[in-house]
Amino acid sequence: AGAVAISVLTEPHFFGGSGTDLEKVRDAVAIPILRKDFISETYQVWESAAWGADAILVIAAALAPDRLRLLYETAREAGMETLIEIHTSQEIEIALSCPEALLGVNSRNLQTLVTDLNVARSLAGMLPRNRVRVAESGLRSRREIEELRALGYDGFLIGESLLRHASPGQALRRLVRNSAE
């Protein structure tokens, strides 16, 4: 339906995901797959690779800087990319210690779970232009995608608005139609 990658939740307790879910997606598609979970240990990085993930998501707010760097380096060793999720300017500085990581600005407050696209708007100018920049959460319209693309975002991680739609593929086609032009 126009996706350039697929994010797969594998966290079982809060999101009902599993490694089997990721493996099934890997069997069904050739595009890159991001493992979305609360990754904090190196074994989870190797597990991600074994399941067929091309990238992992790590949350800067949930990890000490040295742990984040270790997970990033382990992912590089495993042949995977790392999307570092950030919410603040301080977290940008931490993420920049991982020179080839993708930078993901999550507009969802992890404490309240409320989304506010002003987070992505306000941090956009602080992200280096030579890095892949991804806006995460709260995207519901093509207009929002076009606005954030104009602010410098290269990609968009969209989940909830697609999952709540009766036809996720149709909703995605509407969101991405002409947005790259």
PDB file of C-alpha atoms in Angstrom:
ATOM      1  CA  ALA A   1       0.000   0.000   0.000  1.00  0.00           C
ATOM      2  CA  GLY A   2       3.043   2.271  -0.246  1.00  0.00           C
ATOM      3  CA  ALA A   3       4.953   1.499   2.949  1.00  0.00           C
ATOM      4  CA  VAL A   4       8.739   1.503   2.580  1.00  0.00           C
ATOM      5  CA  ALA A   5       9.207  -0.438   5.823  1.00  0.00           C
ATOM      6  CA  ILE A   6       7.076  -2.164   8.440  1.00  0.00           C
ATOM      7  CA  SER A   7       7.284  -1.739  12.186  1.00  0.00           C
ATOM      8  CA  VAL A   8       6.400  -4.868  14.145  1.00  0.00           C
ATOM      9  CA  LEU A   9       5.598  -4.750  17.851  1.00  0.00           C
ATOM     10  CA  THR A  10       7.066  -7.797  19.567  1.00  0.00           C
ATOM     11  CA  GLU A  11       6.397  -6.824  23.193  1.00  0.00           C
ATOM     12  CA  PRO A  12       4.025  -9.483  24.601  1.00  0.00           C
ATOM     13  CA  HIS A  13       2.781  -8.100  27.934  1.00  0.00           C
ATOM     14  CA  PHE A  14       1.435  -4.658  26.990  1.00  0.00           C
ATOM     15  CA  PHE A  15       1.058  -4.945  23.208  1.00  0.00           C
ATOM     16  CA  GLY A  16       0.407  -8.641  22.614  1.00  0.00           C
ATOM     17  CA  GLY A  17       3.287  -8.977  20.150  1.00  0.00           C
ATOM     18  CA  SER A  18       5.815 -11.739  19.618  1.00  0.00           C
ATOM     19  CA  GLY A  19       8.838 -12.807  17.666  1.00  0.00           C
ATOM     20  CA  THR A  20       6.535 -15.065  15.686  1.00  0.00           C
ATOM     21  CA  ASP A  21       4.694 -11.958  14.476  1.00  0.00           C
ATOM     22  CA  LEU A  22       7.959 -10.527  13.167  1.00  0.00           C
ATOM     23  CA  GLU A  23       8.894 -13.817  11.488  1.00  0.00           C
ATOM     24  CA  LYS A  24       5.495 -13.971   9.747  1.00  0.00           C
ATOM     25  CA  VAL A  25       5.910 -10.435   8.437  1.00  0.00           C
ATOM     26  CA  ARG A  26       9.447 -11.290   7.272  1.00  0.00           C
ATOM     27  CA  ASP A  27       8.044 -14.249   5.334  1.00  0.00           C
ATOM     28  CA  ALA A  28       5.394 -12.035   3.727  1.00  0.00           C
ATOM     29  CA  VAL A  29       7.374  -8.966   2.628  1.00  0.00           C
ATOM     30  CA  ALA A  30      10.726  -7.996   1.160  1.00  0.00           C
ATOM     31  CA  ILE A  31      10.798  -4.449   2.548  1.00  0.00           C
ATOM     32  CA  PRO A  32      12.758  -3.623   5.732  1.00  0.00           C
ATOM     33  CA  ILE A  33      11.296  -4.543   9.104  1.00  0.00           C
ATOM     34  CA  LEU A  34      11.782  -2.601  12.333  1.00  0.00           C
ATOM     35  CA  ARG A  35      11.474  -4.494  15.610  1.00  0.00           C
ATOM     36  CA  LYS A  36       9.568  -2.215  17.962  1.00  0.00           C
ATOM     37  CA  ASP A  37       9.943  -3.281  21.574  1.00  0.00           C
ATOM     38  CA  PHE A  38      11.504  -2.181  24.849  1.00  0.00           C
ATOM     39  CA  ILE A  39      15.005  -3.268  23.857  1.00  0.00           C
ATOM     40  CA  SER A  40      17.485  -2.968  26.708  1.00  0.00           C
ATOM     41  CA  GLU A  41      19.714  -6.031  26.452  1.00  0.00           C
ATOM     42  CA  THR A  42      22.163  -7.175  23.779  1.00  0.00           C
ATOM     43  CA  TYR A  43      20.507 -10.595  23.547  1.00  0.00           C
ATOM     44  CA  GLN A  44      17.385  -8.788  22.239  1.00  0.00           C
ATOM     45  CA  VAL A  45      19.456  -7.317  19.411  1.00  0.00           C
ATOM     46  CA  TRP A  46      20.695 -10.761  18.342  1.00  0.00           C
ATOM     47  CA  GLU A  47      17.171 -12.138  18.771  1.00  0.00           C
ATOM     48  CA  SER A  48      15.902  -9.392  16.437  1.00  0.00           C
ATOM     49  CA  ALA A  49      18.417 -10.389  13.790  1.00  0.00           C
ATOM     50  CA  ALA A  50      17.491 -14.058  14.143  1.00  0.00           C
ATOM     51  CA  TRP A  51      13.806 -13.221  13.663  1.00  0.00           C
ATOM     52  CA  GLY A  52      14.570 -11.323  10.454  1.00  0.00           C
ATOM     53  CA  ALA A  53      14.517  -7.684  11.582  1.00  0.00           C
ATOM     54  CA  ASP A  54      16.514  -5.166   9.578  1.00  0.00           C
ATOM     55  CA  ALA A  55      16.433  -2.560  12.335  1.00  0.00           C
ATOM     56  CA  ILE A  56      15.691  -2.127  16.009  1.00  0.00           C
ATOM     57  CA  LEU A  57      14.098   0.722  17.918  1.00  0.00           C
ATOM     58  CA  VAL A  58      15.785   1.914  21.104  1.00  0.00           C
ATOM     59  CA  ILE A  59      14.261   4.553  23.363  1.00  0.00           C
ATOM     60  CA  ALA A  60      16.777   7.131  24.582  1.00  0.00           C
ATOM     61  CA  ALA A  61      14.591   8.075  27.563  1.00  0.00           C
ATOM     62  CA  ALA A  62      14.631   4.484  28.817  1.00  0.00           C
ATOM     63  CA  LEU A  63      18.372   3.828  28.621  1.00  0.00           C
ATOM     64  CA  ALA A  64      21.582   5.141  30.097  1.00  0.00           C
ATOM     65  CA  PRO A  65      23.762   6.659  27.337  1.00  0.00           C
ATOM     66  CA  ASP A  66      26.382   3.900  27.592  1.00  0.00           C
ATOM     67  CA  ARG A  67      23.686   1.188  27.311  1.00  0.00           C
ATOM     68  CA  LEU A  68      22.152   2.908  24.275  1.00  0.00           C
ATOM     69  CA  ARG A  69      25.585   3.056  22.618  1.00  0.00           C
ATOM     70  CA  LEU A  70      26.191  -0.660  23.385  1.00  0.00           C
ATOM     71  CA  LEU A  71      22.868  -1.644  21.794  1.00  0.00           C
ATOM     72  CA  TYR A  72      23.635   0.513  18.746  1.00  0.00           C
ATOM     73  CA  GLU A  73      27.092  -1.050  18.341  1.00  0.00           C
ATOM     74  CA  THR A  74      25.644  -4.552  18.763  1.00  0.00           C
ATOM     75  CA  ALA A  75      23.040  -3.835  16.078  1.00  0.00           C
ATOM     76  CA  ARG A  76      25.791  -2.633  13.715  1.00  0.00           C
ATOM     77  CA  GLU A  77      27.710  -5.854  14.419  1.00  0.00           C
ATOM     78  CA  ALA A  78      24.532  -7.856  13.665  1.00  0.00           C
ATOM     79  CA  GLY A  79      24.103  -6.000  10.355  1.00  0.00           C
ATOM     80  CA  MET A  80      21.069  -4.011  11.462  1.00  0.00           C
ATOM     81  CA  GLU A  81      20.150  -0.342  11.590  1.00  0.00           C
ATOM     82  CA  THR A  82      19.101   1.427  14.780  1.00  0.00           C
ATOM     83  CA  LEU A  83      16.279   3.938  15.086  1.00  0.00           C
ATOM     84  CA  ILE A  84      16.897   5.955  18.256  1.00  0.00           C
ATOM     85  CA  GLU A  85      13.668   7.369  19.615  1.00  0.00           C
ATOM     86  CA  ILE A  86      14.011  10.815  21.161  1.00  0.00           C
ATOM     87  CA  HIS A  87      11.617  13.250  22.823  1.00  0.00           C
ATOM     88  CA  THR A  88      13.860  16.145  23.967  1.00  0.00           C
ATOM     89  CA  SER A  89      16.838  18.197  22.855  1.00  0.00           C
ATOM     90  CA  GLN A  90      18.944  16.497  25.542  1.00  0.00           C
ATOM     91  CA  GLU A  91      18.127  13.113  24.034  1.00  0.00           C
ATOM     92  CA  ILE A  92      19.244  14.368  20.606  1.00  0.00           C
ATOM     93  CA  GLU A  93      22.726  14.918  22.036  1.00  0.00           C
ATOM     94  CA  ILE A  94      22.781  11.373  23.403  1.00  0.00           C
ATOM     95  CA  ALA A  95      21.574   9.924  20.074  1.00  0.00           C
ATOM     96  CA  LEU A  96      24.289  11.776  18.162  1.00  0.00           C
ATOM     97  CA  SER A  97      26.896   9.630  19.920  1.00  0.00           C
ATOM     98  CA  CYS A  98      25.699   6.860  17.590  1.00  0.00           C
ATOM     99  CA  PRO A  99      26.994   8.253  14.280  1.00  0.00           C
ATOM    100  CA  GLU A 100      24.914   6.280  11.797  1.00  0.00           C
ATOM    101  CA  ALA A 101      21.720   5.778  13.765  1.00  0.00           C
ATOM    102  CA  LEU A 102      18.416   6.995  12.398  1.00  0.00           C
ATOM    103  CA  LEU A 103      16.839   9.679  14.583  1.00  0.00           C
ATOM    104  CA  GLY A 104      13.177   9.227  15.452  1.00  0.00           C
ATOM    105  CA  VAL A 105      11.258  12.016  17.170  1.00  0.00           C
ATOM    106  CA  ASN A 106       8.298  10.531  18.999  1.00  0.00           C
ATOM    107  CA  SER A 107       5.453  12.988  19.520  1.00  0.00           C
ATOM    108  CA  ARG A 108       3.854  10.656  22.085  1.00  0.00           C
ATOM    109  CA  ASN A 109       4.602  11.531  25.689  1.00  0.00           C
ATOM    110  CA  LEU A 110       5.669   8.258  27.311  1.00  0.00           C
ATOM    111  CA  GLN A 111       4.245   9.293  30.694  1.00  0.00           C
ATOM    112  CA  THR A 112       0.774  10.397  29.571  1.00  0.00           C
ATOM    113  CA  LEU A 113       0.603   8.644  26.153  1.00  0.00           C
ATOM    114  CA  VAL A 114      -0.801  11.889  24.702  1.00  0.00           C
ATOM    115  CA  THR A 115       0.492  12.823  21.247  1.00  0.00           C
ATOM    116  CA  ASP A 116       1.443  16.366  20.320  1.00  0.00           C
ATOM    117  CA  LEU A 117       2.985  17.038  16.898  1.00  0.00           C
ATOM    118  CA  ASN A 118       4.519  20.196  18.328  1.00  0.00           C
ATOM    119  CA  VAL A 119       7.247  17.930  19.727  1.00  0.00           C
ATOM    120  CA  ALA A 120       8.268  16.928  16.182  1.00  0.00           C
ATOM    121  CA  ARG A 121       7.894  20.515  14.996  1.00  0.00           C
ATOM    122  CA  SER A 122      10.040  21.968  17.773  1.00  0.00           C
ATOM    123  CA  LEU A 123      12.872  19.423  17.492  1.00  0.00           C
ATOM    124  CA  ALA A 124      13.051  19.366  13.678  1.00  0.00           C
ATOM    125  CA  GLY A 125      15.527  22.232  13.418  1.00  0.00           C
ATOM    126  CA  MET A 126      17.851  20.611  15.968  1.00  0.00           C
ATOM    127  CA  LEU A 127      18.309  17.411  13.955  1.00  0.00           C
ATOM    128  CA  PRO A 128      21.374  17.234  11.696  1.00  0.00           C
ATOM    129  CA  ARG A 129      20.527  17.297   7.982  1.00  0.00           C
ATOM    130  CA  ASN A 130      23.012  14.514   7.260  1.00  0.00           C
ATOM    131  CA  ARG A 131      21.044  11.993   9.334  1.00  0.00           C
ATOM    132  CA  VAL A 132      17.838  10.135   8.512  1.00  0.00           C
ATOM    133  CA  ARG A 133      15.070  11.856  10.507  1.00  0.00           C
ATOM    134  CA  VAL A 134      11.807  10.072  11.269  1.00  0.00           C
ATOM    135  CA  ALA A 135       8.670  11.617  12.782  1.00  0.00           C
ATOM    136  CA  GLU A 136       6.857   9.117  14.999  1.00  0.00           C
ATOM    137  CA  SER A 137       3.321   8.995  16.399  1.00  0.00           C
ATOM    138  CA  GLY A 138       0.260  11.155  16.039  1.00  0.00           C
ATOM    139  CA  LEU A 139       0.239  11.406  12.243  1.00  0.00           C
ATOM    140  CA  ARG A 140      -3.256  11.284  10.808  1.00  0.00           C
ATOM    141  CA  SER A 141      -3.283  13.336   7.601  1.00  0.00           C
ATOM    142  CA  ARG A 142      -1.354  13.949   4.418  1.00  0.00           C
ATOM    143  CA  ARG A 143      -1.188  17.620   5.370  1.00  0.00           C
ATOM    144  CA  GLU A 144       0.713  16.731   8.565  1.00  0.00           C
ATOM    145  CA  ILE A 145       3.131  14.533   6.637  1.00  0.00           C
ATOM    146  CA  GLU A 146       3.752  17.267   4.071  1.00  0.00           C
ATOM    147  CA  GLU A 147       4.302  19.828   6.837  1.00  0.00           C
ATOM    148  CA  LEU A 148       6.813  17.613   8.635  1.00  0.00           C
ATOM    149  CA  ARG A 149       8.562  16.721   5.376  1.00  0.00           C
ATOM    150  CA  ALA A 150       8.993  20.470   4.748  1.00  0.00           C
ATOM    151  CA  LEU A 151      10.569  20.720   8.227  1.00  0.00           C
ATOM    152  CA  GLY A 152      13.157  18.107   7.210  1.00  0.00           C
ATOM    153  CA  TYR A 153      11.757  14.725   8.175  1.00  0.00           C
ATOM    154  CA  ASP A 154      12.680  11.922   5.774  1.00  0.00           C
ATOM    155  CA  GLY A 155      10.307   9.258   7.040  1.00  0.00           C
ATOM    156  CA  PHE A 156       7.258   8.676   9.190  1.00  0.00           C
ATOM    157  CA  LEU A 157       6.395   5.914  11.622  1.00  0.00           C
ATOM    158  CA  ILE A 158       2.615   5.611  11.521  1.00  0.00           C
ATOM    159  CA  GLY A 159       0.763   3.017  13.532  1.00  0.00           C
ATOM    160  CA  GLU A 160      -2.302   3.876  15.539  1.00  0.00           C
ATOM    161  CA  SER A 161      -4.117   5.894  12.858  1.00  0.00           C
ATOM    162  CA  LEU A 162      -3.717   2.998  10.405  1.00  0.00           C
ATOM    163  CA  LEU A 163      -4.685   0.311  12.881  1.00  0.00           C
ATOM    164  CA  ARG A 164      -7.864   2.145  13.835  1.00  0.00           C
ATOM    165  CA  HIS A 165      -8.964   2.401  10.193  1.00  0.00           C
ATOM    166  CA  ALA A 166     -11.266  -0.279   8.728  1.00  0.00           C
ATOM    167  CA  SER A 167      -8.918  -0.535   5.729  1.00  0.00           C
ATOM    168  CA  PRO A 168      -5.340   0.189   6.840  1.00  0.00           C
ATOM    169  CA  GLY A 169      -3.961  -0.188   3.297  1.00  0.00           C
ATOM    170  CA  GLN A 170      -6.405   2.332   1.913  1.00  0.00           C
ATOM    171  CA  ALA A 171      -5.631   4.738   4.762  1.00  0.00           C
ATOM    172  CA  LEU A 172      -1.894   4.413   4.095  1.00  0.00           C
ATOM    173  CA  ARG A 173      -2.336   5.040   0.364  1.00  0.00           C
ATOM    174  CA  ARG A 174      -4.175   8.275   1.208  1.00  0.00           C
ATOM    175  CA  LEU A 175      -1.418   9.341   3.591  1.00  0.00           C
ATOM    176  CA  VAL A 176       1.493   8.725   1.221  1.00  0.00           C
ATOM    177  CA  ARG A 177      -0.128   9.701  -2.080  1.00  0.00           C
ATOM    178  CA  ASN A 178       1.951  12.519  -3.553  1.00  0.00           C
ATOM    179  CA  SER A 179       3.674  13.172  -0.218  1.00  0.00           C
ATOM    180  CA  ALA A 180       7.093  12.360  -1.696  1.00  0.00           C
ATOM    181  CA  GLU A 181       6.609  14.514  -4.768  1.00  0.00           C
TER     182      GLU A 181
END
